[in-house]
JSON list of C-alpha atoms in Angstrom, two decimals:
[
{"chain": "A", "resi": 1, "resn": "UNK", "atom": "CA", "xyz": [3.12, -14.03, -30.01]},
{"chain": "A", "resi": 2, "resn": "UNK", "atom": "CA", "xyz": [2.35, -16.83, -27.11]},
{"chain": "A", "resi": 3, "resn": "UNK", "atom": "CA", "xyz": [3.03, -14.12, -24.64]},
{"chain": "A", "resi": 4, "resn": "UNK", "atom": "CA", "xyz": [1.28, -11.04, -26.05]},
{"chain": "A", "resi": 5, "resn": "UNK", "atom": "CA", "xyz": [-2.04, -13.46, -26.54]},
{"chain": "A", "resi": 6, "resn": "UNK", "atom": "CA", "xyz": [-1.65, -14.19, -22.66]},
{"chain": "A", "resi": 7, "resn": "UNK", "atom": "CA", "xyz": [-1.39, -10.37, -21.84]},
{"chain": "A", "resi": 8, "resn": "UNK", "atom": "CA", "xyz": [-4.41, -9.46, -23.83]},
{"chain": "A", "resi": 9, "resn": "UNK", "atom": "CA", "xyz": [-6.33, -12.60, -22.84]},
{"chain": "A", "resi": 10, "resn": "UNK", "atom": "CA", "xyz": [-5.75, -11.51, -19.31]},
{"chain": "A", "resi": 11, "resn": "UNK", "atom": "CA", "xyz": [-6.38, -7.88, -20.09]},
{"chain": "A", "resi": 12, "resn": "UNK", "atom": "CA", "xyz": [-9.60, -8.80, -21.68]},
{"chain": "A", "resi": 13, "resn": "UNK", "atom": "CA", "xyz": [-10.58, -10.63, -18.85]},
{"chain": "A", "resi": 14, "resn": "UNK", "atom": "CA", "xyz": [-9.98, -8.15, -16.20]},
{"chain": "A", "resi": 15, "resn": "UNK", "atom": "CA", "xyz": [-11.73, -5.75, -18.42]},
{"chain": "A", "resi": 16, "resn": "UNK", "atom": "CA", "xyz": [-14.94, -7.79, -19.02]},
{"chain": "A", "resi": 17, "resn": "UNK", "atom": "CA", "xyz": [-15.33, -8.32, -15.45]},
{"chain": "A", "resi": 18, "resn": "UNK", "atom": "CA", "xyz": [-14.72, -4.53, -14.42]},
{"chain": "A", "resi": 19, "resn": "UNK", "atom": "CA", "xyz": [-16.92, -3.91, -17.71]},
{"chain": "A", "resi": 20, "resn": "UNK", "atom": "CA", "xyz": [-14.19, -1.24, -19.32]},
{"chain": "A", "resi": 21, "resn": "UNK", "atom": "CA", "xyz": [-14.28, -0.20, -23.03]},
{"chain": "A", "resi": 22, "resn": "UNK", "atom": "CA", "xyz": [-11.28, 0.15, -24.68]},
{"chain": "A", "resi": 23, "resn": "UNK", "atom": "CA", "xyz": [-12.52, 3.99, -24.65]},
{"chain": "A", "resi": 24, "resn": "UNK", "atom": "CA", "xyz": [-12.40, 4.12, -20.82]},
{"chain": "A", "resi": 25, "resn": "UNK", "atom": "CA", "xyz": [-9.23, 2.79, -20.18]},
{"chain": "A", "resi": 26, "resn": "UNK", "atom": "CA", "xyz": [-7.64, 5.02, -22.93]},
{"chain": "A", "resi": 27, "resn": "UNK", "atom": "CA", "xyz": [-9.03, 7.89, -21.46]},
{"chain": "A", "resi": 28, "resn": "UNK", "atom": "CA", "xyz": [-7.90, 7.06, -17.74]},
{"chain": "A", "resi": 29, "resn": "UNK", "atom": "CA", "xyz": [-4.44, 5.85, -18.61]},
{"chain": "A", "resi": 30, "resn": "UNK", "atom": "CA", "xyz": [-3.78, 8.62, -20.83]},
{"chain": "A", "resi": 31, "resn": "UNK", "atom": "CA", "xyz": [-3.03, 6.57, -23.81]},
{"chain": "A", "resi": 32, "resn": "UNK", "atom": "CA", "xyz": [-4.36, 6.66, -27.41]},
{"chain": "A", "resi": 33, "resn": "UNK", "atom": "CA", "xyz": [-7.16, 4.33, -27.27]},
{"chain": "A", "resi": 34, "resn": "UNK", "atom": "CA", "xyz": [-5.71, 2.67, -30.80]},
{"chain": "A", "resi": 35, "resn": "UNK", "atom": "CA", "xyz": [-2.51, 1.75, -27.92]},
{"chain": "A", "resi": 36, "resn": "UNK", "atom": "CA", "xyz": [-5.33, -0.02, -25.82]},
{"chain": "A", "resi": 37, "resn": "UNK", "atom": "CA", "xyz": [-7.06, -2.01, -29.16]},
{"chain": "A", "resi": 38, "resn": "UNK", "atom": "CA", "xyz": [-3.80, -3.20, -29.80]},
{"chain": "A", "resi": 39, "resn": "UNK", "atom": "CA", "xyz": [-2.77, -4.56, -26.07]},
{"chain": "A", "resi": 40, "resn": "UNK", "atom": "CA", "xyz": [-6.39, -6.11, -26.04]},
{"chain": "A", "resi": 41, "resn": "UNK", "atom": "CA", "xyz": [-5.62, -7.67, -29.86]},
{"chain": "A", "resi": 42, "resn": "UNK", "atom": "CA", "xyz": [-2.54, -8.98, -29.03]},
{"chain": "A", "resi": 43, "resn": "UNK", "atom": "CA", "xyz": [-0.61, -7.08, -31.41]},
{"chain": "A", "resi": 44, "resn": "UNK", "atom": "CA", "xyz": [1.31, -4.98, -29.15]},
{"chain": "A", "resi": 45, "resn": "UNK", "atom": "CA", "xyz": [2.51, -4.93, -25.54]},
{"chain": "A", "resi": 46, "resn": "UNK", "atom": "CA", "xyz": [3.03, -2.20, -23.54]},
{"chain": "A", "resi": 47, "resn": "UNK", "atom": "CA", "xyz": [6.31, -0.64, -23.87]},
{"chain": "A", "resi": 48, "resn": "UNK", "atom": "CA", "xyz": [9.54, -1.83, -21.22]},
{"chain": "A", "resi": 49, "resn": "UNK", "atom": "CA", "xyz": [10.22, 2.23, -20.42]},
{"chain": "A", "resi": 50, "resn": "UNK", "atom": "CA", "xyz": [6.62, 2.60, -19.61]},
{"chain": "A", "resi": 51, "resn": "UNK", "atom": "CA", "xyz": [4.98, -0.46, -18.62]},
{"chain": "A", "resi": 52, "resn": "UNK", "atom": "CA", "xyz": [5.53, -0.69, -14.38]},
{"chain": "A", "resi": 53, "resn": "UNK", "atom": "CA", "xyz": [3.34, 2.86, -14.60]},
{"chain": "A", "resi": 54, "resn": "UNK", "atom": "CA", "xyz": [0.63, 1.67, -17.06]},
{"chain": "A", "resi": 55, "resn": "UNK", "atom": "CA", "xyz": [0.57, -2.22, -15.25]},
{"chain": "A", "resi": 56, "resn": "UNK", "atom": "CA", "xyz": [-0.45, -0.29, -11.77]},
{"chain": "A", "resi": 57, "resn": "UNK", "atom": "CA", "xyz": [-2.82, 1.94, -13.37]},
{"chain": "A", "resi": 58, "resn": "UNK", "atom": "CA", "xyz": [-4.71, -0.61, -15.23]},
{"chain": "A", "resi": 59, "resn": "UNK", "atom": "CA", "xyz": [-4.96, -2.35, -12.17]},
{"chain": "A", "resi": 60, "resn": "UNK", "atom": "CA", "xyz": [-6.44, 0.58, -10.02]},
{"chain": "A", "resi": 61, "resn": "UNK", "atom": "CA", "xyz": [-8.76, 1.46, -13.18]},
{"chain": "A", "resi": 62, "resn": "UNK", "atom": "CA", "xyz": [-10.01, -2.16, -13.26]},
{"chain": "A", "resi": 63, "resn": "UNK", "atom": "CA", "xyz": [-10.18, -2.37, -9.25]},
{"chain": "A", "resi": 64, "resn": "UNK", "atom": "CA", "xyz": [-11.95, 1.61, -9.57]},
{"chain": "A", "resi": 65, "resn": "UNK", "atom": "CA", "xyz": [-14.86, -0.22, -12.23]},
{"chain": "A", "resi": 66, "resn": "UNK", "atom": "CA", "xyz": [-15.78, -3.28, -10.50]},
{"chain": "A", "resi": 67, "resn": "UNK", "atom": "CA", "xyz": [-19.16, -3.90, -9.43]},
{"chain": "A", "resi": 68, "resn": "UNK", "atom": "CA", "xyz": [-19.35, -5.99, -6.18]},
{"chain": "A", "resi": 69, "resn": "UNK", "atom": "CA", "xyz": [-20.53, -8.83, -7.79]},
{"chain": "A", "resi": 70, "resn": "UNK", "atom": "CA", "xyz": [-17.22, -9.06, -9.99]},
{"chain": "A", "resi": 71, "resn": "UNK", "atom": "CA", "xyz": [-14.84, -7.69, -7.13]},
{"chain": "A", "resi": 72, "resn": "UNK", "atom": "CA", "xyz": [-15.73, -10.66, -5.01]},
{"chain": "A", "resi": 73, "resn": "UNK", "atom": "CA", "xyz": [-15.12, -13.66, -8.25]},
{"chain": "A", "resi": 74, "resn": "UNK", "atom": "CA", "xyz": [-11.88, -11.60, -8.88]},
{"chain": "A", "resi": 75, "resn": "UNK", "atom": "CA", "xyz": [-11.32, -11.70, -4.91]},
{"chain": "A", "resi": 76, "resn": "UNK", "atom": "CA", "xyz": [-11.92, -15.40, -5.71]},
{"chain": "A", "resi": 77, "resn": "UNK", "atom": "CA", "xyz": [-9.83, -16.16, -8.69]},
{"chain": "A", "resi": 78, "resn": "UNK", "atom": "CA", "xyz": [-6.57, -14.33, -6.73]},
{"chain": "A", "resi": 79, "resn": "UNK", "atom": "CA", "xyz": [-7.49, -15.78, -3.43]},
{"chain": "A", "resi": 80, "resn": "UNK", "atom": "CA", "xyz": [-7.78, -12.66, -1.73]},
{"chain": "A", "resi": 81, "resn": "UNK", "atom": "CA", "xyz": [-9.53, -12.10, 1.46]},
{"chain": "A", "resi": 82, "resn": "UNK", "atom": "CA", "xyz": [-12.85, -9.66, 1.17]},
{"chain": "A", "resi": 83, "resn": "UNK", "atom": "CA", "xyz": [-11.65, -5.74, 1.18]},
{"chain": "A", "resi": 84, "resn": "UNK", "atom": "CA", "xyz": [-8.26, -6.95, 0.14]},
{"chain": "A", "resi": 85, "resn": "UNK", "atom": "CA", "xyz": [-8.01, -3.85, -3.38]},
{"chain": "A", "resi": 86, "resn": "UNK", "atom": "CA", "xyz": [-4.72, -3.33, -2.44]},
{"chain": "A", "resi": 87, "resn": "UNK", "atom": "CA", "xyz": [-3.56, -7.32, -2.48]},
{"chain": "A", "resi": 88, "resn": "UNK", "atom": "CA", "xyz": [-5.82, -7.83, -5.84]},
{"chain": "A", "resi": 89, "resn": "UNK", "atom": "CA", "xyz": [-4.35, -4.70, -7.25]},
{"chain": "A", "resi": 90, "resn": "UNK", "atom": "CA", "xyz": [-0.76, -6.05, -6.76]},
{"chain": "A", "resi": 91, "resn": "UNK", "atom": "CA", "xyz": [-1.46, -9.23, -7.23]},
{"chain": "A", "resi": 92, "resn": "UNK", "atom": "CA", "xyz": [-2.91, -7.98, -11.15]},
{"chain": "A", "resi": 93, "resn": "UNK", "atom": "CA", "xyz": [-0.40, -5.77, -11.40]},
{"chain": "A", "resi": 94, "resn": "UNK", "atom": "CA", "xyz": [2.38, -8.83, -10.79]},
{"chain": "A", "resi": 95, "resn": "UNK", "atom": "CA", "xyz": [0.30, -11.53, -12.73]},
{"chain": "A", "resi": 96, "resn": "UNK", "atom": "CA", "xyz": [0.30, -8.71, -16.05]},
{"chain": "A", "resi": 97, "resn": "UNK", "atom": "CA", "xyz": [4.80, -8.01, -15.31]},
{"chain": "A", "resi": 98, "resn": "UNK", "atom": "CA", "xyz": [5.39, -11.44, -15.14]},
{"chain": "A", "resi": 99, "resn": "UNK", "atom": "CA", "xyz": [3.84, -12.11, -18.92]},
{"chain": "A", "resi": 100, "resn": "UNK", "atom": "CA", "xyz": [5.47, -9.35, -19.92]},
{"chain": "A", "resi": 101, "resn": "UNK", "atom": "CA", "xyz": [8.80, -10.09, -18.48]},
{"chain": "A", "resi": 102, "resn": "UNK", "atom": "CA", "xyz": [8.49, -13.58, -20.11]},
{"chain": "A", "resi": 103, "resn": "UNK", "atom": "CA", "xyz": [7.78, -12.12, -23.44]},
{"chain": "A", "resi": 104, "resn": "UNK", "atom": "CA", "xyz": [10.48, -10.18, -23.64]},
{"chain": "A", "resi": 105, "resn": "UNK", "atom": "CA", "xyz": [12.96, -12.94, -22.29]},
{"chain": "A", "resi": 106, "resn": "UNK", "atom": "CA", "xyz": [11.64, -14.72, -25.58]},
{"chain": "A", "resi": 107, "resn": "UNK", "atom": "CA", "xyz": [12.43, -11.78, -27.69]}
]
């Protein structure tokens, strides 16, 4: 459960700061939006067959809703250098795999 809390806590994060409801996300990933409440809960992780494609759109949907303001403190917390999307949409995308590769080495 460590692992899923970590996924959501970062999921909620990156959504606060790009200010995305559940709603949005759902819609732009394609995905039941009871799918996203669950990933944001921590009661459910995206799937293993489906996750590399969901991980990289999250990432361009967050990256897609950020206000300059929160682009730059992202830009910040990754240590990316200004107009760097494509490093801080990688660099999400990684940070997001790597919890749930660890989660599922628990399993």
């Amino acid at each position: 459960m460590k692992e899923k809390n970590r996924f959501s806590g970062l999921l909620k994060h990156l959504m606060t700061a790009a200010k995305l409801k559940n709603y949005t996300l759902a819609k732009e990933l394609q995905y039941d939006e009871s799918y996203i409440s669950k990933w944001v809960n921590g009661n459910l992780l995206p799937t293993e067959k489906t996750s590399d494609e969901a991980l990289k759109d999250i990432s361009r949907c967050i990256l897609g809703s950020l206000d300059d303001e929160s682009r730059a403190i992202l830009y910040s917390e990754y240590q990316v250098d200004h107009d760097g999307d494509l490093a801080l949409g990688n660099l999400l995308t990684q940070d997001m795999d790597a919890i749930l590769q660890s989660s599922r080495a628990k399993a």
